Backbone as JSON Lines, residues from 0, in Angstrom:
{"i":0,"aa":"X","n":[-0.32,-32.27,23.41],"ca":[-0.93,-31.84,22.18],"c":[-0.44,-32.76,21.07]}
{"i":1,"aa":"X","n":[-1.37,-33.08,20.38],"ca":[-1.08,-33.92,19.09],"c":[0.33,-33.02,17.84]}
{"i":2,"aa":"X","n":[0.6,-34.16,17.66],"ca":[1.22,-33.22,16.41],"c":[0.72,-33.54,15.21]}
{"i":3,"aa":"X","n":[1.15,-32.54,14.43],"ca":[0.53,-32.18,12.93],"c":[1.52,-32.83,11.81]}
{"i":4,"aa":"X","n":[1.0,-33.1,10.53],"ca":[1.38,-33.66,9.98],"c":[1.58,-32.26,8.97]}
{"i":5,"aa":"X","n":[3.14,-31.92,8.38],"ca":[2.75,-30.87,7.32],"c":[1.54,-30.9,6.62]}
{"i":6,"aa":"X","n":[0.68,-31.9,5.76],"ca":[-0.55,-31.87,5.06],"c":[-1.13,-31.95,5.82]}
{"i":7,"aa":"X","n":[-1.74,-31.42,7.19],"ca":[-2.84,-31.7,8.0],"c":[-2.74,-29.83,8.39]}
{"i":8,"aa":"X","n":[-4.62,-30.21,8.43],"ca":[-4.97,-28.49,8.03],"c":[-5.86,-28.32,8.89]}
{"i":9,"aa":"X","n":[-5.99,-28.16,9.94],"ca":[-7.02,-27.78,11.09],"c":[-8.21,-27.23,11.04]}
{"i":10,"aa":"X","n":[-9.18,-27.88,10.7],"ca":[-10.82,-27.47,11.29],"c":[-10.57,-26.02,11.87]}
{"i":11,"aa":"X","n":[-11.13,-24.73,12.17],"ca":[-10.89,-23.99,12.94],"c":[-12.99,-23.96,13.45]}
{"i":12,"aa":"X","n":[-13.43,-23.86,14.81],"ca":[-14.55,-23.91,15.45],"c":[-14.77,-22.52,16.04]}
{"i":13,"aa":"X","n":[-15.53,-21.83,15.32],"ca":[-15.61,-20.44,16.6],"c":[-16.52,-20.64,17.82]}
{"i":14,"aa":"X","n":[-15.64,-20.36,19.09],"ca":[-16.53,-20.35,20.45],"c":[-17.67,-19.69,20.34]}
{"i":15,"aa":"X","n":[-18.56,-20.1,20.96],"ca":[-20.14,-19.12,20.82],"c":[-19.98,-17.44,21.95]}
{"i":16,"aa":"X","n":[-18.79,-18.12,22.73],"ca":[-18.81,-16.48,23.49],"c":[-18.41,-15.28,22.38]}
{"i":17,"aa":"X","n":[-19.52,-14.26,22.64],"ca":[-19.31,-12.94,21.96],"c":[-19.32,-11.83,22.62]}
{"i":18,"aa":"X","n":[-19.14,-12.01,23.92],"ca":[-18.87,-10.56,24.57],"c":[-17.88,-9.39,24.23]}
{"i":19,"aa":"X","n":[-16.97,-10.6,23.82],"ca":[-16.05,-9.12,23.51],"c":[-16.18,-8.6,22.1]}
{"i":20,"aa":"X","n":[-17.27,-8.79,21.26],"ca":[-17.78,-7.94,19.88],"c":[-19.27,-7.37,20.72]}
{"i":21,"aa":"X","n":[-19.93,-7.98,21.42],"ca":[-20.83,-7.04,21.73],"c":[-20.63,-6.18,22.86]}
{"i":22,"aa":"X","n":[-19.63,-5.86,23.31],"ca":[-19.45,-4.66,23.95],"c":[-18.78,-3.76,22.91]}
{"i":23,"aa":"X","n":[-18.37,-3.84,21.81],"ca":[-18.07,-2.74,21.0],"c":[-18.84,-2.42,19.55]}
{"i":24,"aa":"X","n":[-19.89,-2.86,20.32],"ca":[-21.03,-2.75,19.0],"c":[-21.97,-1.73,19.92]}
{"i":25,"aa":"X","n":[-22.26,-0.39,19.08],"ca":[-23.18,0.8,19.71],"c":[-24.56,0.65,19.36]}
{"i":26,"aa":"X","n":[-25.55,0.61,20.02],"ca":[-27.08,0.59,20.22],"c":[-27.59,0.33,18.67]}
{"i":27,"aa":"X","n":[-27.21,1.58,17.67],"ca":[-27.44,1.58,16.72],"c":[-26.97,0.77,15.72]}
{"i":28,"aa":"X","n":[-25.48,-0.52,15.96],"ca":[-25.31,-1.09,15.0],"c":[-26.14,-2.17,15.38]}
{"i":29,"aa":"X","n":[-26.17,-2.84,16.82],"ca":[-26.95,-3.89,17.41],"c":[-28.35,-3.7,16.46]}
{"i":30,"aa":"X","n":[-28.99,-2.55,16.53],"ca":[-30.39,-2.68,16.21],"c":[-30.62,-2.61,14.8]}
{"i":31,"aa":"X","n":[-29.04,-1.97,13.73],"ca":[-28.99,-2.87,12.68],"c":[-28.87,-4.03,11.96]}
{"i":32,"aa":"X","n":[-28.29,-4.81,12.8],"ca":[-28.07,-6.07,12.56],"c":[-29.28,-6.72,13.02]}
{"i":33,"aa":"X","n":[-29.74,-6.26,13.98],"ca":[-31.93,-7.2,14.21],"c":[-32.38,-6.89,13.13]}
{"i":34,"aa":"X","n":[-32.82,-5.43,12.95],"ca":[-33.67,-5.13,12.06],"c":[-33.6,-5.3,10.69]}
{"i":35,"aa":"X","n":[-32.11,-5.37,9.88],"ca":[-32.05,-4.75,8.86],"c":[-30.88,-6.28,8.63]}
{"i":36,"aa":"X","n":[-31.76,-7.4,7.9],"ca":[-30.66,-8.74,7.7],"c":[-29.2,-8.3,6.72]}
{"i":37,"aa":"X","n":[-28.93,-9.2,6.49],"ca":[-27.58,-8.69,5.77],"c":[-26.78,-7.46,5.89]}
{"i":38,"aa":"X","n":[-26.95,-6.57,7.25],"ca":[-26.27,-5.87,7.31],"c":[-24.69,-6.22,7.68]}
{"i":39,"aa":"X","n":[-23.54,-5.43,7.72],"ca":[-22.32,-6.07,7.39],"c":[-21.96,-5.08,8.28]}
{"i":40,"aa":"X","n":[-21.02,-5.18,9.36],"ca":[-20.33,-4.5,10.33],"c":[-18.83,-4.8,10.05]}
{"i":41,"aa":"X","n":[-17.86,-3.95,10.29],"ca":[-16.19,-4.6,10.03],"c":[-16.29,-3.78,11.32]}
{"i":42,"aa":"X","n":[-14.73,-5.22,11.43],"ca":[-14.44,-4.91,13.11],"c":[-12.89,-5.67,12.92]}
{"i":43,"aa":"X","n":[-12.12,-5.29,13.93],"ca":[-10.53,-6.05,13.74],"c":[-10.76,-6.87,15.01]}
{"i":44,"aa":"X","n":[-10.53,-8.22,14.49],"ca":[-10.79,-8.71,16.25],"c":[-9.54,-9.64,16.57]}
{"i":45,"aa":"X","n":[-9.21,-10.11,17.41],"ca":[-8.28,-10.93,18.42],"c":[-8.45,-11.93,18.59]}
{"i":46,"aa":"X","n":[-7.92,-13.46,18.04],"ca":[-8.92,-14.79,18.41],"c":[-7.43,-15.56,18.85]}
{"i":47,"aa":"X","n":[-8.2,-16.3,19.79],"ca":[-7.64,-16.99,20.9],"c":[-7.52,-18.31,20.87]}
{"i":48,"aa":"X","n":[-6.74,-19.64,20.84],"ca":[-7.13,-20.34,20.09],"c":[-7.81,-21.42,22.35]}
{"i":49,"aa":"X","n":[-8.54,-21.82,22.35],"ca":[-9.29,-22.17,23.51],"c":[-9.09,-23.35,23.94]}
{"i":50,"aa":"X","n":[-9.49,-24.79,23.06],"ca":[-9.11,-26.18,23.26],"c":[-9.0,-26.78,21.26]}
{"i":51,"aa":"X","n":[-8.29,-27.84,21.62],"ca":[-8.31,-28.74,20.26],"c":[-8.74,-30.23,20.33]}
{"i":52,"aa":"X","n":[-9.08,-30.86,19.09],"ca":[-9.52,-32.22,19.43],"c":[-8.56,-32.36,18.77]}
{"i":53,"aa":"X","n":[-7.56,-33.46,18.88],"ca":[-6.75,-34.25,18.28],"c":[-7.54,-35.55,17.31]}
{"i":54,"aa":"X","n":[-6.78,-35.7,16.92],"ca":[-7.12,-37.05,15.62],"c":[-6.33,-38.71,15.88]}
{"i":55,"aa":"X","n":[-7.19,-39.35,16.18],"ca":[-6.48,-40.85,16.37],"c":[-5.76,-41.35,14.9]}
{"i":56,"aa":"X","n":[-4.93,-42.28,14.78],"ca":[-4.09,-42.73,14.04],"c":[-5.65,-43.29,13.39]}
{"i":57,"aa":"X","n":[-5.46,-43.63,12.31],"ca":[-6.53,-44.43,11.45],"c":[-7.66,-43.47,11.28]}
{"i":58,"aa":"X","n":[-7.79,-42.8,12.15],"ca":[-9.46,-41.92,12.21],"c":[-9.72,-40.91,10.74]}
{"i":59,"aa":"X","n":[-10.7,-40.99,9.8],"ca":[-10.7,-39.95,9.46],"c":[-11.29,-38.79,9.42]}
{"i":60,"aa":"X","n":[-10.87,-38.5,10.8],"ca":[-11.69,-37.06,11.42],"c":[-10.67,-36.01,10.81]}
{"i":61,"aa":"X","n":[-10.27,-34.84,10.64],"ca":[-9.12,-33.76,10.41],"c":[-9.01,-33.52,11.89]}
{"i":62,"aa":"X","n":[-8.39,-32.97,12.17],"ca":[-8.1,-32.14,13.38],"c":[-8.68,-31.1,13.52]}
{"i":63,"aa":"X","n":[-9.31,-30.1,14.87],"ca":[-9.86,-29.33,15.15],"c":[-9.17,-28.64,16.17]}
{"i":64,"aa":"X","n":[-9.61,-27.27,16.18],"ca":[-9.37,-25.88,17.21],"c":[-9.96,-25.03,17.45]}
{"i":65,"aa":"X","n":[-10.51,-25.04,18.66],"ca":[-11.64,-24.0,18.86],"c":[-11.45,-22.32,19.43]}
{"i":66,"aa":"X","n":[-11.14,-21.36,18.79],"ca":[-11.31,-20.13,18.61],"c":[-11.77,-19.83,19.44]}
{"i":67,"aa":"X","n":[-11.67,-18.16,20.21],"ca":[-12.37,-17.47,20.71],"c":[-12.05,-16.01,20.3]}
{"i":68,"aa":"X","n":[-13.07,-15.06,20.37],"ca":[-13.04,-13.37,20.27],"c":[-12.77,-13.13,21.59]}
{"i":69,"aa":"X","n":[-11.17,-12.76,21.69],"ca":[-11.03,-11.72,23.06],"c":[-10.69,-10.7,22.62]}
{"i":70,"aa":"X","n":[-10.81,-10.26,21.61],"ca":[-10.63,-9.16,21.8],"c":[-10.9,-8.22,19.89]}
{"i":71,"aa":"X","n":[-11.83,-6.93,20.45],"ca":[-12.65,-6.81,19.2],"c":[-13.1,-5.37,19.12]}
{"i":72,"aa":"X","n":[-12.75,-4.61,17.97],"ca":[-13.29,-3.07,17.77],"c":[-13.93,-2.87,16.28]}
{"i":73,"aa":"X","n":[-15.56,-2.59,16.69],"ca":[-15.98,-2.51,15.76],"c":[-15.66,-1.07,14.78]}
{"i":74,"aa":"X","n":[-16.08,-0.63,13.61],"ca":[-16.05,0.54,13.02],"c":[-16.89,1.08,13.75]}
{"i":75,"aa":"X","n":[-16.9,2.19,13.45],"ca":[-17.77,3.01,14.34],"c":[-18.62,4.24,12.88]}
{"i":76,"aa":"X","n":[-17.7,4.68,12.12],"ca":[-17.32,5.39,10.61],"c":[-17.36,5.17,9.88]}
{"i":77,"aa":"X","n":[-17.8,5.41,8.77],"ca":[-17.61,5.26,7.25],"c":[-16.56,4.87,6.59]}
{"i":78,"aa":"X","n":[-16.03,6.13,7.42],"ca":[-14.39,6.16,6.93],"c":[-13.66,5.23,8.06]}
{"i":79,"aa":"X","n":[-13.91,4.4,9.13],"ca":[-13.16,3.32,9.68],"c":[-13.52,2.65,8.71]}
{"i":80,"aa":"X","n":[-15.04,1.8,8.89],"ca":[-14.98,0.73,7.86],"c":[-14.24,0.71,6.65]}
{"i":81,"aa":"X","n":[-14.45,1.55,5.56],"ca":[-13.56,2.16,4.41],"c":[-11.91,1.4,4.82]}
{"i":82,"aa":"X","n":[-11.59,2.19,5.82],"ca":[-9.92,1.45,6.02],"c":[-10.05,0.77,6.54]}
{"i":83,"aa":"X","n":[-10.77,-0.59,7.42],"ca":[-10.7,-1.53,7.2],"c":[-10.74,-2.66,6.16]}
{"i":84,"aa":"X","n":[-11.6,-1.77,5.29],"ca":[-11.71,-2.83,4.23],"c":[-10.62,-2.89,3.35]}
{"i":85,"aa":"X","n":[-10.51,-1.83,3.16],"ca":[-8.65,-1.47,2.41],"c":[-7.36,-2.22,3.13]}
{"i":86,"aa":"X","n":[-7.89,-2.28,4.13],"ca":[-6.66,-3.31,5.4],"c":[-7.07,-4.37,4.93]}
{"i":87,"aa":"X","n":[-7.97,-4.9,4.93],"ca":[-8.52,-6.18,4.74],"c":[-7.62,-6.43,2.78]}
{"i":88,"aa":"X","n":[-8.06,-5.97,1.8],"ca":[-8.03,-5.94,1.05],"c":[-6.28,-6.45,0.48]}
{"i":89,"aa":"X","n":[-5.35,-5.31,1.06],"ca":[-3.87,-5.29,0.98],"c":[-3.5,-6.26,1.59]}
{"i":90,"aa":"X","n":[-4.17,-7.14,2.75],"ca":[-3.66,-8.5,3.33],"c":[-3.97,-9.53,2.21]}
{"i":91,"aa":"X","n":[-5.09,-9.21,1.67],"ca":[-5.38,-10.36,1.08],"c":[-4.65,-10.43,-0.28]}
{"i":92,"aa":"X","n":[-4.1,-9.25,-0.62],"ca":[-3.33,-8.78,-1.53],"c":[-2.08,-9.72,-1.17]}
{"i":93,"aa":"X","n":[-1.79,-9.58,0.28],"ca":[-0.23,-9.83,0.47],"c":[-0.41,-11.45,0.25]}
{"i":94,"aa":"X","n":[-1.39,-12.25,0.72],"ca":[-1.26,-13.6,0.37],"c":[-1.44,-14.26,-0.74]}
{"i":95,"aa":"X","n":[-1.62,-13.23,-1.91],"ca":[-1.95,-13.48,-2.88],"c":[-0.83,-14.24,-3.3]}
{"i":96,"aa":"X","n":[0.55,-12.7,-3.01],"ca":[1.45,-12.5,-3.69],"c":[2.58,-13.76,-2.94]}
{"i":97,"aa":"X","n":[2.3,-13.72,-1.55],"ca":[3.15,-14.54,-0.46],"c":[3.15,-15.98,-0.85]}
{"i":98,"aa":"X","n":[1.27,-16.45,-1.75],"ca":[1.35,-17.87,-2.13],"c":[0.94,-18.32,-0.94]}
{"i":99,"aa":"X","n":[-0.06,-17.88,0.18],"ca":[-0.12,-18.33,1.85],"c":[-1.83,-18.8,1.36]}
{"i":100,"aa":"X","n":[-2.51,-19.32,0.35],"ca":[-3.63,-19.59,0.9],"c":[-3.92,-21.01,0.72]}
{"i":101,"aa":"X","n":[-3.4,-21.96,0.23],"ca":[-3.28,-23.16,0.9],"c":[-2.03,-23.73,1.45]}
{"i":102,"aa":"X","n":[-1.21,-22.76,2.11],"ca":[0.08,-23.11,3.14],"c":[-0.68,-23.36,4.46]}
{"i":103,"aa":"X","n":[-0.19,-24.4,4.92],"ca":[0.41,-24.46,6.56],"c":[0.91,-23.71,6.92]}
{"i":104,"aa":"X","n":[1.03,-22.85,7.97],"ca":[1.88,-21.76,8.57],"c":[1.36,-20.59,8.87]}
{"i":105,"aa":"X","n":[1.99,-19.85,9.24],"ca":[1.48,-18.18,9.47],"c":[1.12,-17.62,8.74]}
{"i":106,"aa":"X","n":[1.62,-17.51,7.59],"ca":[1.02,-16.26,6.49],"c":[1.87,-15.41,6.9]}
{"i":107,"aa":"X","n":[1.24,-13.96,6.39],"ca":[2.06,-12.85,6.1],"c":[2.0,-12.38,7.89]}
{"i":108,"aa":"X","n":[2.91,-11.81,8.11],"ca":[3.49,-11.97,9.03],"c":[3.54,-10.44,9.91]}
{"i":109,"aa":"X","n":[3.19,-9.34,8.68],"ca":[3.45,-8.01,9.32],"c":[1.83,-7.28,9.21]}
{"i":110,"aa":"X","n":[0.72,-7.79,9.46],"ca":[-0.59,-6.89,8.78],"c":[-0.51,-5.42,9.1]}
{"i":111,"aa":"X","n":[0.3,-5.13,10.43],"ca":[0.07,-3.65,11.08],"c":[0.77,-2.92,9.77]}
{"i":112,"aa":"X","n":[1.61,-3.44,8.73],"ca":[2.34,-2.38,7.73],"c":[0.94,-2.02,6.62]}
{"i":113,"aa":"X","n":[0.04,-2.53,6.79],"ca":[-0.81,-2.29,5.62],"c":[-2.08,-0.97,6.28]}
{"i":114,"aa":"X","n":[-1.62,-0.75,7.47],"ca":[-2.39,-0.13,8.5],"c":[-1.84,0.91,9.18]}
{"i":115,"aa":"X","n":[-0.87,1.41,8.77],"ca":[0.27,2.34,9.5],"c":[-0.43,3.38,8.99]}
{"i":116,"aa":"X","n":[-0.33,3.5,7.61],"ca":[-0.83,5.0,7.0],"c":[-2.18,5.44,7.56]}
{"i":117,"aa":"X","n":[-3.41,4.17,7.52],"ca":[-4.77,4.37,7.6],"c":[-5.09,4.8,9.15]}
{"i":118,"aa":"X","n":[-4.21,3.88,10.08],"ca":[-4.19,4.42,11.58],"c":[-3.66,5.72,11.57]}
{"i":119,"aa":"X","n":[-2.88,6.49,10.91],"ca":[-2.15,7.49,11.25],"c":[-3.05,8.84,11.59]}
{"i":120,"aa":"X","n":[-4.28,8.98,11.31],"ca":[-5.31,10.09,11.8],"c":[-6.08,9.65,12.7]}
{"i":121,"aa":"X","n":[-5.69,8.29,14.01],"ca":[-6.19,7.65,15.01],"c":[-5.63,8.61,16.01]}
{"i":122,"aa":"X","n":[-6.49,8.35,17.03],"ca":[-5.67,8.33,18.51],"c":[-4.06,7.54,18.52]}
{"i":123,"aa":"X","n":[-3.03,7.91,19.5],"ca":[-2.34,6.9,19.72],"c":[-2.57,6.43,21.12]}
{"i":124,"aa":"X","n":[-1.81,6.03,21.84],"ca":[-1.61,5.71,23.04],"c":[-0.86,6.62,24.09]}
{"i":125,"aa":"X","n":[-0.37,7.44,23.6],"ca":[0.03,8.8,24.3],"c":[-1.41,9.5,24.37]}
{"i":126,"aa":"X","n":[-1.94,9.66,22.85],"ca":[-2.63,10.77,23.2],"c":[-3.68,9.93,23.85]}
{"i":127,"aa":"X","n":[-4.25,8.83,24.07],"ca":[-5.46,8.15,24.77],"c":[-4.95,9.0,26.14]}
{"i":128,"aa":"X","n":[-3.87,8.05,26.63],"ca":[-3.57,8.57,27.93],"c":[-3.33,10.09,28.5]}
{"i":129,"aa":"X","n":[-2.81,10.88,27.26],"ca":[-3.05,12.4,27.71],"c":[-4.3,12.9,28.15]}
{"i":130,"aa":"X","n":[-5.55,12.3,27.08],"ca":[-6.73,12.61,27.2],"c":[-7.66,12.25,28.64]}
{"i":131,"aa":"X","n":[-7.04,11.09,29.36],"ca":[-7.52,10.31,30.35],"c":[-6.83,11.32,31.82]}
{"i":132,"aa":"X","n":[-5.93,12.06,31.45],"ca":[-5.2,12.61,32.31],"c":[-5.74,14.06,32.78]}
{"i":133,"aa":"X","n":[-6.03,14.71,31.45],"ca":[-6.8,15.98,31.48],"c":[-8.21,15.54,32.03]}
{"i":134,"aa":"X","n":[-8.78,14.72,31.43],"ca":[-10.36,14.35,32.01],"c":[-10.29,14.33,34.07]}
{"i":135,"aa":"X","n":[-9.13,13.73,33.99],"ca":[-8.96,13.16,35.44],"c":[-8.79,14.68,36.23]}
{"i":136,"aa":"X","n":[-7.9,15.4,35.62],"ca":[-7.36,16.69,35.97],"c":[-8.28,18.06,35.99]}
{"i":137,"aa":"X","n":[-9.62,17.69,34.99],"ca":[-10.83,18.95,35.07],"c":[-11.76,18.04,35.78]}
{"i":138,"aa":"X","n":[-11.87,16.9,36.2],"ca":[-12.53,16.54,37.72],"c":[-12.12,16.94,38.63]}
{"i":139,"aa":"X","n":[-10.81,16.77,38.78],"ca":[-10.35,17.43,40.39],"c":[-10.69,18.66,40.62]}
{"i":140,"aa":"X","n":[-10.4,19.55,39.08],"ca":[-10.87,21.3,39.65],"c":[-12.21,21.37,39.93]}
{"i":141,"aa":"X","n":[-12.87,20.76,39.0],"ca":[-14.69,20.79,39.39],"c":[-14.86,20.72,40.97]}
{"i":142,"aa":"X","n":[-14.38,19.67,41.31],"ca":[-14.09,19.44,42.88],"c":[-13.75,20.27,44.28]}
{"i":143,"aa":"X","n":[-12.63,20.62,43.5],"ca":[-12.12,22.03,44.63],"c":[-12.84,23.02,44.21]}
{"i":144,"aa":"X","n":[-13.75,23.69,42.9],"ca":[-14.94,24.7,43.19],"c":[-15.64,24.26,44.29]}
């Protein structure tokens, strides 16, 4: 892999694969987004970084990195979208304040703290799996009737 020059700022390319936003998009947002242009969906997604083109000495190409969505949950709610956008909002808040929008580097570093409160009337991961357990557990009785 090439290396970067602190002032060198990477192209970012999004992959054309979208499977993993259109499996969490429901009938009805799909057929908003055909029918109805400018409609606006929020979703938190996962990007992957896939391949890069490096930059020859002399060239003046920038450097590039090509992205992918693996991983992606659309709103489903009013009130998801709503706290996403408020998530969205307090990040952008935090780089305001961090000074991260023409840095090199990571940026702000913790987003899940701007999301603790708004997740807090979510599922967790206990209760997913409790729920997956009981489902599993009133099949079996259906069964032995």
């Amino acid at each position: 892999m090439p290396k970067l020059t602190p002032a060198d700022n990477p192209e970012i390319k999004l992959d054309s694969a979208a499977a993993a936003v259109e499996a969490t998009l429901t009938r009805e947002q799909r057929r908003g987004l055909f029918e109805k242009p400018g409609t606006v969906v929020y979703a938190i997604v996962e990007l992957t970084s896939k391949s890069y083109t490096g930059h020859a000495e002399g060239e003046d190409k920038p450097p590039q990195v090509k992205v992918r969505v693996t991983g992606c949950e659309v709103a489903r709610t009013d009130e998801d979208a709503k706290s996403l956008i408020e998530a969205r909002r307090a990040m952008y808040r935090g780089r305001q304040i961090d000074g991260t929008f023409d840095e090199v580097g990571q940026g702000p570093m913790r987003p899940d703290g701007a999301l603790a409160d708004v997740m807090a009337t979510h599922p967790s991961e206990d209760e997913l799996r409790e729920y997956k357990r009981r489902r599993e557990q009133e099949r079996q009785d259906e069964y032995v009737r």
